[in-house]
């Protein structure tokens, strides 16, 4: 099995190092990740300049681009093979509900998915970052499962793991995305040159966090596994839109 690993926290982050180590017994692991923290980069491709790929002493490739750039470059030119699976993470912090729209962790996996490869985004659902080992174990288990039992259709899984020791994990639950309240207000700052600067605030608290959501599973100590799709069509509004256009 050939496994492509990426992330959005940067190639030097503890999450990606532990993830690569955990996956190594399962096959050939190649890491291609951003050279710096690109959290919040979403599905952005760099189109206005060429990108460079360099190799760190530990063998990881790093790119002066986005998470999406990394997976795109890896699959379409850097590697001389098509990976069997793309695993992105382990993100330092949750990617649940609306986070998935902005997340570079999810975006790296989404790029694999869009290129036809089964892909998994893995996040440790806490900024404390105490138990990356739990998330690494879950990533391993899911990749093993894909080897043993292929999903059978194109798949993009968004996985959030509670930040507790492995024995305290409460099992896996298939979930839907919850929703967050709107983000906290932007923070206004004065620059040394007297300009007002704006610093985007943190994500809002969970709004829809009821049973069946990713928030609910993680809150109750279970690993959340959400199958995502990239088709943004508002399928439930097609008829309404047609009716509106006929007015
Ligand atoms: Mn991140």
mmCIF file of C-alpha atoms and ligand atoms in Angstrom:
data_model
loop_
_atom_site.group_PDB
_atom_site.id
_atom_site.type_symbol
_atom_site.label_atom_id
_atom_site.label_comp_id
_atom_site.label_asym_id
_atom_site.label_seq_id
_atom_site.Cartn_x
_atom_site.Cartn_y
_atom_site.Cartn_z
ATOM 1 C CA UNK A 1 0.000 0.000 0.000
ATOM 2 C CA UNK A 2 1.310 3.453 -0.953
ATOM 3 C CA UNK A 3 0.190 6.202 1.387
ATOM 4 C CA UNK A 4 0.470 9.936 0.726
ATOM 5 C CA UNK A 5 0.470 12.025 3.904
ATOM 6 C CA UNK A 6 -0.118 15.768 4.029
ATOM 7 C CA UNK A 7 -1.493 18.371 6.445
ATOM 8 C CA UNK A 8 -2.027 22.091 6.915
ATOM 9 C CA UNK A 9 -0.024 22.664 10.120
ATOM 10 C CA UNK A 10 3.295 22.337 8.271
ATOM 11 C CA UNK A 11 5.756 19.514 7.612
ATOM 12 C CA UNK A 12 7.480 20.071 10.982
ATOM 13 C CA UNK A 13 4.368 19.690 13.128
ATOM 14 C CA UNK A 14 4.127 16.895 15.702
ATOM 15 C CA UNK A 15 0.835 15.631 14.265
ATOM 16 C CA UNK A 16 2.221 14.799 10.820
ATOM 17 C CA UNK A 17 5.391 13.246 12.224
ATOM 18 C CA UNK A 18 3.410 10.906 14.466
ATOM 19 C CA UNK A 19 0.958 10.124 11.663
ATOM 20 C CA UNK A 20 3.739 9.175 9.233
ATOM 21 C CA UNK A 21 5.422 7.000 11.876
ATOM 22 C CA UNK A 22 2.156 5.257 12.731
ATOM 23 C CA UNK A 23 1.346 4.502 9.074
ATOM 24 C CA UNK A 24 4.836 3.301 8.115
ATOM 25 C CA UNK A 25 4.235 -0.370 9.082
ATOM 26 C CA UNK A 26 1.265 -0.446 6.658
ATOM 27 C CA UNK A 27 3.195 0.411 3.514
ATOM 28 C CA UNK A 28 5.261 3.017 1.710
ATOM 29 C CA UNK A 29 4.622 6.425 3.258
ATOM 30 C CA UNK A 30 5.425 9.654 1.377
ATOM 31 C CA UNK A 31 4.975 13.008 3.116
ATOM 32 C CA UNK A 32 4.343 16.167 1.068
ATOM 33 C CA UNK A 33 3.273 19.080 3.264
ATOM 34 C CA UNK A 34 3.356 22.881 3.428
ATOM 35 C CA UNK A 35 6.577 24.548 4.597
ATOM 36 C CA UNK A 36 4.638 26.623 7.160
ATOM 37 C CA UNK A 37 1.342 26.598 9.002
ATOM 38 C CA UNK A 38 -1.405 27.019 6.404
ATOM 39 C CA UNK A 39 -4.368 26.302 8.689
ATOM 40 C CA UNK A 40 -7.491 27.891 7.219
ATOM 41 C CA UNK A 41 -6.131 27.733 3.660
ATOM 42 C CA UNK A 42 -9.183 25.798 2.455
ATOM 43 C CA UNK A 43 -9.098 24.429 -1.116
ATOM 44 C CA UNK A 44 -6.724 27.050 -2.506
ATOM 45 C CA UNK A 45 -4.376 26.409 -5.418
ATOM 46 C CA UNK A 46 -1.405 28.733 -6.010
ATOM 47 C CA UNK A 47 -1.676 29.910 -9.601
ATOM 48 C CA UNK A 48 0.348 33.135 -9.667
ATOM 49 C CA UNK A 49 3.823 31.670 -9.191
ATOM 50 C CA UNK A 50 5.736 28.407 -9.553
ATOM 51 C CA UNK A 51 6.226 26.319 -6.406
ATOM 52 C CA UNK A 52 9.334 24.625 -5.096
ATOM 53 C CA UNK A 53 9.550 21.222 -3.427
ATOM 54 C CA UNK A 54 12.383 20.646 -0.981
ATOM 55 C CA UNK A 55 13.328 17.636 1.125
ATOM 56 C CA UNK A 56 13.829 17.767 4.892
ATOM 57 C CA UNK A 57 16.505 15.627 6.593
ATOM 58 C CA UNK A 58 13.791 13.183 7.720
ATOM 59 C CA UNK A 59 12.737 12.590 4.095
ATOM 60 C CA UNK A 60 9.564 14.700 4.189
ATOM 61 C CA UNK A 61 8.928 16.862 1.130
ATOM 62 C CA UNK A 62 7.870 20.437 1.864
ATOM 63 C CA UNK A 63 6.291 22.921 -0.505
ATOM 64 C CA UNK A 64 6.001 26.713 -0.361
ATOM 65 C CA UNK A 65 2.317 26.437 -1.138
ATOM 66 C CA UNK A 66 -1.016 25.354 0.283
ATOM 67 C CA UNK A 67 -2.190 21.917 1.442
ATOM 68 C CA UNK A 68 -4.129 21.577 -1.818
ATOM 69 C CA UNK A 69 -0.974 22.469 -3.786
ATOM 70 C CA UNK A 70 0.934 19.734 -1.930
ATOM 71 C CA UNK A 71 -1.443 16.903 -2.792
ATOM 72 C CA UNK A 72 -2.015 18.231 -6.294
ATOM 73 C CA UNK A 73 1.718 18.428 -7.040
ATOM 74 C CA UNK A 74 2.394 15.042 -5.441
ATOM 75 C CA UNK A 75 -0.240 13.212 -7.453
ATOM 76 C CA UNK A 76 0.134 15.038 -10.777
ATOM 77 C CA UNK A 77 3.896 15.183 -11.156
ATOM 78 C CA UNK A 78 6.156 14.783 -8.139
ATOM 79 C CA UNK A 79 5.510 11.093 -7.494
ATOM 80 C CA UNK A 80 5.893 8.406 -10.128
ATOM 81 C CA UNK A 81 2.928 6.479 -8.741
ATOM 82 C CA UNK A 82 -0.677 7.113 -7.757
ATOM 83 C CA UNK A 83 -1.113 6.703 -3.992
ATOM 84 C CA UNK A 84 -3.652 4.145 -2.786
ATOM 85 C CA UNK A 85 -4.805 6.487 -0.057
ATOM 86 C CA UNK A 86 -4.275 10.100 1.065
ATOM 87 C CA UNK A 87 -4.216 10.801 4.803
ATOM 88 C CA UNK A 88 -4.172 14.427 5.995
ATOM 89 C CA UNK A 89 -3.304 15.436 9.537
ATOM 90 C CA UNK A 90 -3.113 14.955 12.337
ATOM 91 C CA UNK A 91 -4.494 18.442 12.704
ATOM 92 C CA UNK A 92 -3.851 20.210 15.988
ATOM 93 C CA UNK A 93 -7.477 21.122 16.747
ATOM 94 C CA UNK A 94 -10.965 20.056 15.710
ATOM 95 C CA UNK A 95 -12.367 20.321 12.191
ATOM 96 C CA UNK A 96 -16.068 19.905 12.784
ATOM 97 C CA UNK A 97 -19.211 21.486 11.343
ATOM 98 C CA UNK A 98 -18.461 24.700 9.405
ATOM 99 C CA UNK A 99 -14.713 24.318 10.120
ATOM 100 C CA UNK A 100 -14.582 21.894 7.212
ATOM 101 C CA UNK A 101 -15.237 24.759 4.760
ATOM 102 C CA UNK A 102 -12.099 26.634 5.862
ATOM 103 C CA UNK A 103 -9.898 23.718 6.884
ATOM 104 C CA UNK A 104 -6.653 23.063 5.050
ATOM 105 C CA UNK A 105 -6.539 19.617 6.651
ATOM 106 C CA UNK A 106 -9.831 18.698 5.020
ATOM 107 C CA UNK A 107 -8.736 20.439 1.797
ATOM 108 C CA UNK A 108 -5.619 18.266 1.438
ATOM 109 C CA UNK A 109 -7.768 15.149 1.740
ATOM 110 C CA UNK A 110 -10.405 16.673 -0.554
ATOM 111 C CA UNK A 111 -7.760 17.150 -3.246
ATOM 112 C CA UNK A 112 -6.925 13.452 -3.040
ATOM 113 C CA UNK A 113 -10.618 12.633 -3.282
ATOM 114 C CA UNK A 114 -11.088 14.930 -6.298
ATOM 115 C CA UNK A 115 -8.147 13.177 -7.965
ATOM 116 C CA UNK A 116 -9.904 9.837 -7.464
ATOM 117 C CA UNK A 117 -8.078 8.546 -4.386
ATOM 118 C CA UNK A 118 -9.761 7.386 -1.148
ATOM 119 C CA UNK A 119 -8.864 10.109 1.346
ATOM 120 C CA UNK A 120 -9.071 10.687 5.082
ATOM 121 C CA UNK A 121 -8.685 13.918 7.082
ATOM 122 C CA UNK A 122 -7.766 13.330 10.730
ATOM 123 C CA UNK A 123 -7.976 15.964 13.475
ATOM 124 C CA UNK A 124 -7.267 15.834 17.180
ATOM 125 C CA UNK A 125 -10.297 17.627 18.565
ATOM 126 C CA UNK A 126 -8.516 19.788 21.129
ATOM 127 C CA UNK A 127 -5.969 22.569 21.200
ATOM 128 C CA UNK A 128 -4.383 20.914 24.254
ATOM 129 C CA UNK A 129 -2.853 18.331 21.906
ATOM 130 C CA UNK A 130 -2.241 15.798 24.639
ATOM 131 C CA UNK A 131 -3.033 12.588 22.763
ATOM 132 C CA UNK A 132 -1.921 12.644 19.154
ATOM 133 C CA UNK A 133 -1.234 8.918 19.744
ATOM 134 C CA UNK A 134 -4.985 8.272 19.925
ATOM 135 C CA UNK A 135 -5.595 10.004 16.595
ATOM 136 C CA UNK A 136 -2.618 8.196 15.028
ATOM 137 C CA UNK A 137 -4.046 4.857 16.155
ATOM 138 C CA UNK A 138 -7.425 5.694 14.626
ATOM 139 C CA UNK A 139 -5.821 6.789 11.331
ATOM 140 C CA UNK A 140 -3.946 3.482 11.246
ATOM 141 C CA UNK A 141 -7.070 1.471 11.949
ATOM 142 C CA UNK A 142 -9.013 3.232 9.189
ATOM 143 C CA UNK A 143 -6.262 2.750 6.598
ATOM 144 C CA UNK A 144 -6.021 -0.933 7.588
ATOM 145 C CA UNK A 145 -9.776 -1.195 7.147
ATOM 146 C CA UNK A 146 -9.547 0.357 3.664
ATOM 147 C CA UNK A 147 -6.883 -2.263 2.784
ATOM 148 C CA UNK A 148 -9.009 -5.109 4.096
ATOM 149 C CA UNK A 149 -12.367 -3.798 2.923
ATOM 150 C CA UNK A 150 -12.260 -1.176 0.152
ATOM 151 C CA UNK A 151 -15.039 1.387 0.586
ATOM 152 C CA UNK A 152 -16.545 0.448 -2.770
ATOM 153 C CA UNK A 153 -17.125 4.004 -3.991
ATOM 154 C CA UNK A 154 -15.209 7.287 -3.965
ATOM 155 C CA UNK A 155 -14.760 8.352 -0.366
ATOM 156 C CA UNK A 156 -13.632 11.363 1.647
ATOM 157 C CA UNK A 157 -13.787 10.826 5.398
ATOM 158 C CA UNK A 158 -13.506 13.623 7.955
ATOM 159 C CA UNK A 159 -12.354 12.147 11.257
ATOM 160 C CA UNK A 160 -12.238 13.951 14.609
ATOM 161 C CA UNK A 161 -10.687 12.178 17.573
ATOM 162 C CA UNK A 162 -11.278 13.175 21.212
ATOM 163 C CA UNK A 163 -8.093 14.227 22.987
ATOM 164 C CA UNK A 164 -8.011 11.330 25.475
ATOM 165 C CA UNK A 165 -5.729 8.326 25.929
ATOM 166 C CA UNK A 166 -6.423 5.408 23.540
ATOM 167 C CA UNK A 167 -8.160 3.207 26.163
ATOM 168 C CA UNK A 168 -10.558 6.075 26.967
ATOM 169 C CA UNK A 169 -11.782 6.407 23.357
ATOM 170 C CA UNK A 170 -15.456 5.502 23.140
ATOM 171 C CA UNK A 171 -15.566 3.856 19.718
ATOM 172 C CA UNK A 172 -16.344 5.154 16.246
ATOM 173 C CA UNK A 173 -19.561 6.867 15.217
ATOM 174 C CA UNK A 174 -20.631 7.812 11.696
ATOM 175 C CA UNK A 175 -21.891 11.376 11.924
ATOM 176 C CA UNK A 176 -23.134 14.347 9.927
ATOM 177 C CA UNK A 177 -21.555 17.768 10.216
ATOM 178 C CA UNK A 178 -22.995 19.977 12.935
ATOM 179 C CA UNK A 179 -23.062 23.774 12.696
ATOM 180 C CA UNK A 180 -21.301 26.521 14.572
ATOM 181 C CA UNK A 181 -22.563 29.903 15.717
ATOM 182 C CA UNK A 182 -21.120 32.727 13.660
ATOM 183 C CA UNK A 183 -17.485 33.465 14.386
ATOM 184 C CA UNK A 184 -16.337 35.625 17.286
ATOM 185 C CA UNK A 185 -15.894 39.309 16.362
ATOM 186 C CA UNK A 186 -12.744 40.361 14.560
ATOM 187 C CA UNK A 187 -10.001 41.757 16.816
ATOM 188 C CA UNK A 188 -8.961 45.334 16.003
ATOM 189 C CA UNK A 189 -5.325 46.310 16.565
ATOM 190 C CA UNK A 190 -3.254 49.438 16.111
ATOM 191 C CA UNK A 191 -0.123 48.904 14.035
ATOM 192 C CA UNK A 192 3.120 50.676 15.074
ATOM 193 C CA UNK A 193 2.456 53.046 12.164
ATOM 194 C CA UNK A 194 -0.984 54.038 13.395
ATOM 195 C CA UNK A 195 -3.080 51.960 11.042
ATOM 196 C CA UNK A 196 -5.977 49.853 12.242
ATOM 197 C CA UNK A 197 -5.420 46.168 11.572
ATOM 198 C CA UNK A 198 -7.989 43.377 11.822
ATOM 199 C CA UNK A 199 -7.293 39.877 13.158
ATOM 200 C CA UNK A 200 -9.927 37.275 12.297
ATOM 201 C CA UNK A 201 -11.449 35.924 15.521
ATOM 202 C CA UNK A 202 -11.913 32.307 16.600
ATOM 203 C CA UNK A 203 -14.701 30.061 15.305
ATOM 204 C CA UNK A 204 -18.026 30.264 17.118
ATOM 205 C CA UNK A 205 -19.245 27.688 19.625
ATOM 206 C CA UNK A 206 -21.279 24.720 18.417
ATOM 207 C CA UNK A 207 -24.857 25.660 17.477
ATOM 208 C CA UNK A 208 -26.217 22.400 16.043
ATOM 209 C CA UNK A 209 -24.515 19.823 18.221
ATOM 210 C CA UNK A 210 -27.369 17.370 18.672
ATOM 211 C CA UNK A 211 -27.217 13.571 18.500
ATOM 212 C CA UNK A 212 -25.864 12.384 15.164
ATOM 213 C CA UNK A 213 -23.479 15.327 14.714
ATOM 214 C CA UNK A 214 -19.699 15.334 14.823
ATOM 215 C CA UNK A 215 -19.776 17.716 17.797
ATOM 216 C CA UNK A 216 -22.027 15.359 19.756
ATOM 217 C CA UNK A 217 -19.889 12.282 19.108
ATOM 218 C CA UNK A 218 -16.670 13.997 20.194
ATOM 219 C CA UNK A 219 -18.332 15.638 23.201
ATOM 220 C CA UNK A 220 -19.307 12.137 24.304
ATOM 221 C CA UNK A 221 -15.826 10.694 23.892
ATOM 222 C CA UNK A 222 -16.440 8.926 20.580
ATOM 223 C CA UNK A 223 -14.469 9.213 17.339
ATOM 224 C CA UNK A 224 -16.484 11.097 14.725
ATOM 225 C CA UNK A 225 -16.342 9.804 11.131
ATOM 226 C CA UNK A 226 -18.194 11.981 8.601
ATOM 227 C CA UNK A 227 -18.308 11.074 4.908
ATOM 228 C CA UNK A 228 -18.042 14.364 2.975
ATOM 229 C CA UNK A 229 -18.962 15.313 -0.577
ATOM 230 C CA UNK A 230 -17.537 18.103 -2.685
ATOM 231 C CA UNK A 231 -20.642 18.757 -4.797
ATOM 232 C CA UNK A 232 -21.941 22.122 -3.565
ATOM 233 C CA UNK A 233 -25.233 21.825 -5.452
ATOM 234 C CA UNK A 234 -28.168 22.789 -3.233
ATOM 235 C CA UNK A 235 -30.061 19.677 -4.274
ATOM 236 C CA UNK A 236 -33.045 20.420 -2.040
ATOM 237 C CA UNK A 237 -33.429 23.875 -3.664
ATOM 238 C CA UNK A 238 -33.432 22.834 -7.336
ATOM 239 C CA UNK A 239 -37.229 22.832 -7.629
ATOM 240 C CA UNK A 240 -37.548 26.083 -5.673
ATOM 241 C CA UNK A 241 -34.952 27.781 -7.887
ATOM 242 C CA UNK A 242 -36.782 26.639 -11.036
ATOM 243 C CA UNK A 243 -40.049 27.959 -9.672
ATOM 244 C CA UNK A 244 -38.412 31.288 -8.754
ATOM 245 C CA UNK A 245 -36.947 31.656 -12.256
ATOM 246 C CA UNK A 246 -40.399 31.112 -13.768
ATOM 247 C CA UNK A 247 -41.913 34.079 -11.893
HETATM 248 MN MN1 LIG B 1 -4.257 23.151 11.079
#
